[in-house]
Amino acid sequence: MSDDDWDPDPEWDDPGSEGSPGTPGLRDLDPASVVVGSIVGVAGILLILQPSVRVVDVFGTRVPTFVLSSGVLALGFAVGAPVYLRRGYRLRGIAHAVGAVGFGGLFFAAGFGSLALLWLGLAVVIGGVLFLVAGTRNLD
């Protein structure tokens, strides 16, 4: 492609101007995605805090921070799955459902000390990742 063939998109000509067409603003945010992203973000923060905050009290129970992180992550995915499936985003909804089941299994495996749940959670996450990678082949 030569420089002569390049035709800029007029919507993106002035990315610095606030409120111009094509420039996303706060009113363009999807509330469901903000909620899901915030929950998943809290899980990430918990994981980052793990070296300095080893245990968190949750309703009187002391839970290791990395274990709580997987539970919060599963919650975020569980909230996102039905939202995206109802909107017709099949692959995104399946990805969230797989994450909810897989990381939920890891969370409960740590909580109950169950090796079977640990392997089940890992199998769901790995199998889901492989399924999703195969599903992205159909995206254009």
mmCIF file of C-alpha atoms in Angstrom:
data_model
loop_
_atom_site.group_PDB
_atom_site.id
_atom_site.type_symbol
_atom_site.label_atom_id
_atom_site.label_comp_id
_atom_site.label_asym_id
_atom_site.label_seq_id
_atom_site.Cartn_x
_atom_site.Cartn_y
_atom_site.Cartn_z
ATOM 1 C CA MET A 1 0.000 0.000 0.000
ATOM 2 C CA SER A 2 1.546 3.280 -1.036
ATOM 3 C CA ASP A 3 1.089 6.655 0.619
ATOM 4 C CA ASP A 4 -1.161 7.693 -2.283
ATOM 5 C CA ASP A 5 -3.657 4.917 -1.420
ATOM 6 C CA TRP A 6 -3.966 5.925 2.208
ATOM 7 C CA ASP A 7 -7.241 7.643 2.992
ATOM 8 C CA PRO A 8 -7.729 8.634 6.645
ATOM 9 C CA ASP A 9 -11.040 7.968 8.313
ATOM 10 C CA PRO A 10 -12.662 11.366 8.950
ATOM 11 C CA GLU A 11 -14.042 10.185 12.294
ATOM 12 C CA TRP A 12 -10.509 9.717 13.621
ATOM 13 C CA ASP A 13 -8.865 12.809 12.114
ATOM 14 C CA ASP A 14 -8.790 14.753 15.373
ATOM 15 C CA PRO A 15 -8.418 12.287 18.252
ATOM 16 C CA GLY A 16 -7.773 15.068 20.758
ATOM 17 C CA SER A 17 -11.122 16.797 20.404
ATOM 18 C CA GLU A 18 -13.570 15.799 23.128
ATOM 19 C CA GLY A 19 -16.993 14.734 21.975
ATOM 20 C CA SER A 20 -16.178 14.509 18.281
ATOM 21 C CA PRO A 21 -17.733 11.657 16.309
ATOM 22 C CA GLY A 22 -15.832 8.423 16.779
ATOM 23 C CA THR A 23 -14.260 9.515 20.057
ATOM 24 C CA PRO A 24 -15.649 7.423 22.905
ATOM 25 C CA GLY A 25 -16.753 9.301 25.992
ATOM 26 C CA LEU A 26 -18.162 8.365 29.387
ATOM 27 C CA ARG A 27 -21.692 8.144 28.016
ATOM 28 C CA ASP A 28 -20.520 5.450 25.577
ATOM 29 C CA LEU A 29 -19.457 3.059 28.364
ATOM 30 C CA ASP A 30 -21.453 -0.127 28.718
ATOM 31 C CA PRO A 31 -22.565 -0.437 32.370
ATOM 32 C CA ALA A 32 -22.448 -4.248 32.357
ATOM 33 C CA SER A 33 -18.903 -4.264 30.985
ATOM 34 C CA VAL A 34 -17.876 -1.692 33.594
ATOM 35 C CA VAL A 35 -19.267 -3.878 36.402
ATOM 36 C CA VAL A 36 -17.631 -7.048 35.052
ATOM 37 C CA GLY A 37 -14.351 -5.253 34.423
ATOM 38 C CA SER A 38 -14.386 -3.719 37.898
ATOM 39 C CA ILE A 39 -14.927 -7.086 39.590
ATOM 40 C CA VAL A 40 -12.164 -8.676 37.515
ATOM 41 C CA GLY A 41 -9.969 -5.657 38.319
ATOM 42 C CA VAL A 42 -10.521 -6.193 42.066
ATOM 43 C CA ALA A 43 -9.379 -9.800 41.578
ATOM 44 C CA GLY A 44 -6.223 -8.539 39.889
ATOM 45 C CA ILE A 45 -5.548 -6.065 42.695
ATOM 46 C CA LEU A 46 -5.954 -8.855 45.268
ATOM 47 C CA LEU A 47 -3.446 -10.949 43.361
ATOM 48 C CA ILE A 48 -0.976 -8.062 43.216
ATOM 49 C CA LEU A 49 -1.426 -7.416 46.968
ATOM 50 C CA GLN A 50 -0.775 -11.071 47.841
ATOM 51 C CA PRO A 51 2.950 -10.696 48.683
ATOM 52 C CA SER A 52 2.238 -8.005 51.286
ATOM 53 C CA VAL A 53 -1.297 -8.955 52.405
ATOM 54 C CA ARG A 54 -1.204 -12.701 52.972
ATOM 55 C CA VAL A 55 -4.652 -13.249 54.513
ATOM 56 C CA VAL A 56 -7.960 -11.366 54.353
ATOM 57 C CA ASP A 57 -10.839 -11.753 56.839
ATOM 58 C CA VAL A 58 -14.062 -12.568 54.983
ATOM 59 C CA PHE A 59 -17.096 -12.910 57.254
ATOM 60 C CA GLY A 60 -14.893 -14.095 60.114
ATOM 61 C CA THR A 61 -12.967 -16.598 57.993
ATOM 62 C CA ARG A 62 -9.307 -16.006 57.191
ATOM 63 C CA VAL A 63 -8.793 -16.530 53.451
ATOM 64 C CA PRO A 64 -5.421 -16.356 51.662
ATOM 65 C CA THR A 65 -5.412 -13.406 49.281
ATOM 66 C CA PHE A 66 -4.591 -15.472 46.188
ATOM 67 C CA VAL A 67 -7.509 -17.821 46.961
ATOM 68 C CA LEU A 68 -9.879 -14.884 47.420
ATOM 69 C CA SER A 69 -8.601 -13.487 44.124
ATOM 70 C CA SER A 70 -9.712 -16.598 42.236
ATOM 71 C CA GLY A 71 -13.145 -16.436 43.890
ATOM 72 C CA VAL A 72 -13.620 -12.786 42.957
ATOM 73 C CA LEU A 73 -12.432 -13.530 39.416
ATOM 74 C CA ALA A 74 -14.969 -16.368 39.162
ATOM 75 C CA LEU A 75 -17.681 -13.983 40.376
ATOM 76 C CA GLY A 76 -16.759 -11.418 37.717
ATOM 77 C CA PHE A 77 -16.875 -14.044 34.994
ATOM 78 C CA ALA A 78 -20.161 -15.413 36.352
ATOM 79 C CA VAL A 79 -21.724 -11.945 36.124
ATOM 80 C CA GLY A 80 -20.431 -11.469 32.575
ATOM 81 C CA ALA A 81 -21.510 -14.808 31.110
ATOM 82 C CA PRO A 82 -25.300 -14.305 31.055
ATOM 83 C CA VAL A 83 -24.950 -10.630 30.146
ATOM 84 C CA TYR A 84 -22.929 -11.324 27.023
ATOM 85 C CA LEU A 85 -24.864 -14.446 26.038
ATOM 86 C CA ARG A 86 -28.169 -12.518 26.199
ATOM 87 C CA ARG A 87 -26.696 -9.814 23.994
ATOM 88 C CA GLY A 88 -25.715 -12.358 21.381
ATOM 89 C CA TYR A 89 -21.951 -12.300 22.028
ATOM 90 C CA ARG A 90 -21.664 -16.078 21.992
ATOM 91 C CA LEU A 91 -17.889 -16.464 22.175
ATOM 92 C CA ARG A 92 -17.500 -13.755 24.833
ATOM 93 C CA GLY A 93 -20.309 -15.307 26.907
ATOM 94 C CA ILE A 94 -18.808 -18.788 26.655
ATOM 95 C CA ALA A 95 -15.412 -17.398 27.643
ATOM 96 C CA HIS A 96 -16.928 -15.863 30.771
ATOM 97 C CA ALA A 97 -18.847 -19.050 31.614
ATOM 98 C CA VAL A 98 -15.699 -21.157 31.234
ATOM 99 C CA GLY A 99 -13.782 -18.723 33.424
ATOM 100 C CA ALA A 100 -16.515 -18.759 36.061
ATOM 101 C CA VAL A 101 -16.605 -22.560 36.278
ATOM 102 C CA GLY A 102 -12.831 -23.014 36.041
ATOM 103 C CA PHE A 103 -11.766 -20.353 38.519
ATOM 104 C CA GLY A 104 -14.735 -21.187 40.761
ATOM 105 C CA GLY A 105 -13.455 -24.767 40.841
ATOM 106 C CA LEU A 106 -9.984 -23.540 41.787
ATOM 107 C CA PHE A 107 -11.474 -21.324 44.505
ATOM 108 C CA PHE A 108 -13.506 -24.157 46.034
ATOM 109 C CA ALA A 109 -10.604 -26.587 45.650
ATOM 110 C CA ALA A 110 -8.467 -24.331 47.834
ATOM 111 C CA GLY A 111 -11.333 -23.783 50.272
ATOM 112 C CA PHE A 112 -12.152 -27.471 50.708
ATOM 113 C CA GLY A 113 -8.659 -28.829 50.152
ATOM 114 C CA SER A 114 -9.936 -31.020 47.321
ATOM 115 C CA LEU A 115 -7.401 -32.248 44.803
ATOM 116 C CA ALA A 116 -10.203 -33.477 42.524
ATOM 117 C CA LEU A 117 -11.747 -29.984 42.360
ATOM 118 C CA LEU A 118 -8.324 -28.520 41.655
ATOM 119 C CA TRP A 119 -7.814 -30.809 38.660
ATOM 120 C CA LEU A 120 -11.381 -30.235 37.490
ATOM 121 C CA GLY A 121 -10.931 -26.459 37.651
ATOM 122 C CA LEU A 122 -7.642 -26.643 35.771
ATOM 123 C CA ALA A 123 -9.159 -28.956 33.155
ATOM 124 C CA VAL A 124 -12.074 -26.564 32.595
ATOM 125 C CA VAL A 125 -9.771 -23.550 32.253
ATOM 126 C CA ILE A 126 -7.345 -25.300 29.886
ATOM 127 C CA GLY A 127 -10.126 -26.968 27.874
ATOM 128 C CA GLY A 128 -11.980 -23.661 27.662
ATOM 129 C CA VAL A 129 -8.892 -21.838 26.449
ATOM 130 C CA LEU A 130 -8.360 -24.445 23.730
ATOM 131 C CA PHE A 131 -12.041 -24.248 22.728
ATOM 132 C CA LEU A 132 -11.904 -20.456 22.552
ATOM 133 C CA VAL A 133 -8.700 -20.456 20.522
ATOM 134 C CA ALA A 134 -10.351 -22.838 18.075
ATOM 135 C CA GLY A 135 -13.448 -20.600 18.025
ATOM 136 C CA THR A 136 -11.442 -17.529 17.086
ATOM 137 C CA ARG A 137 -10.525 -19.147 13.783
ATOM 138 C CA ASN A 138 -14.016 -18.286 12.568
ATOM 139 C CA LEU A 139 -13.594 -14.590 13.345
ATOM 140 C CA ASP A 140 -12.733 -12.378 10.415
#
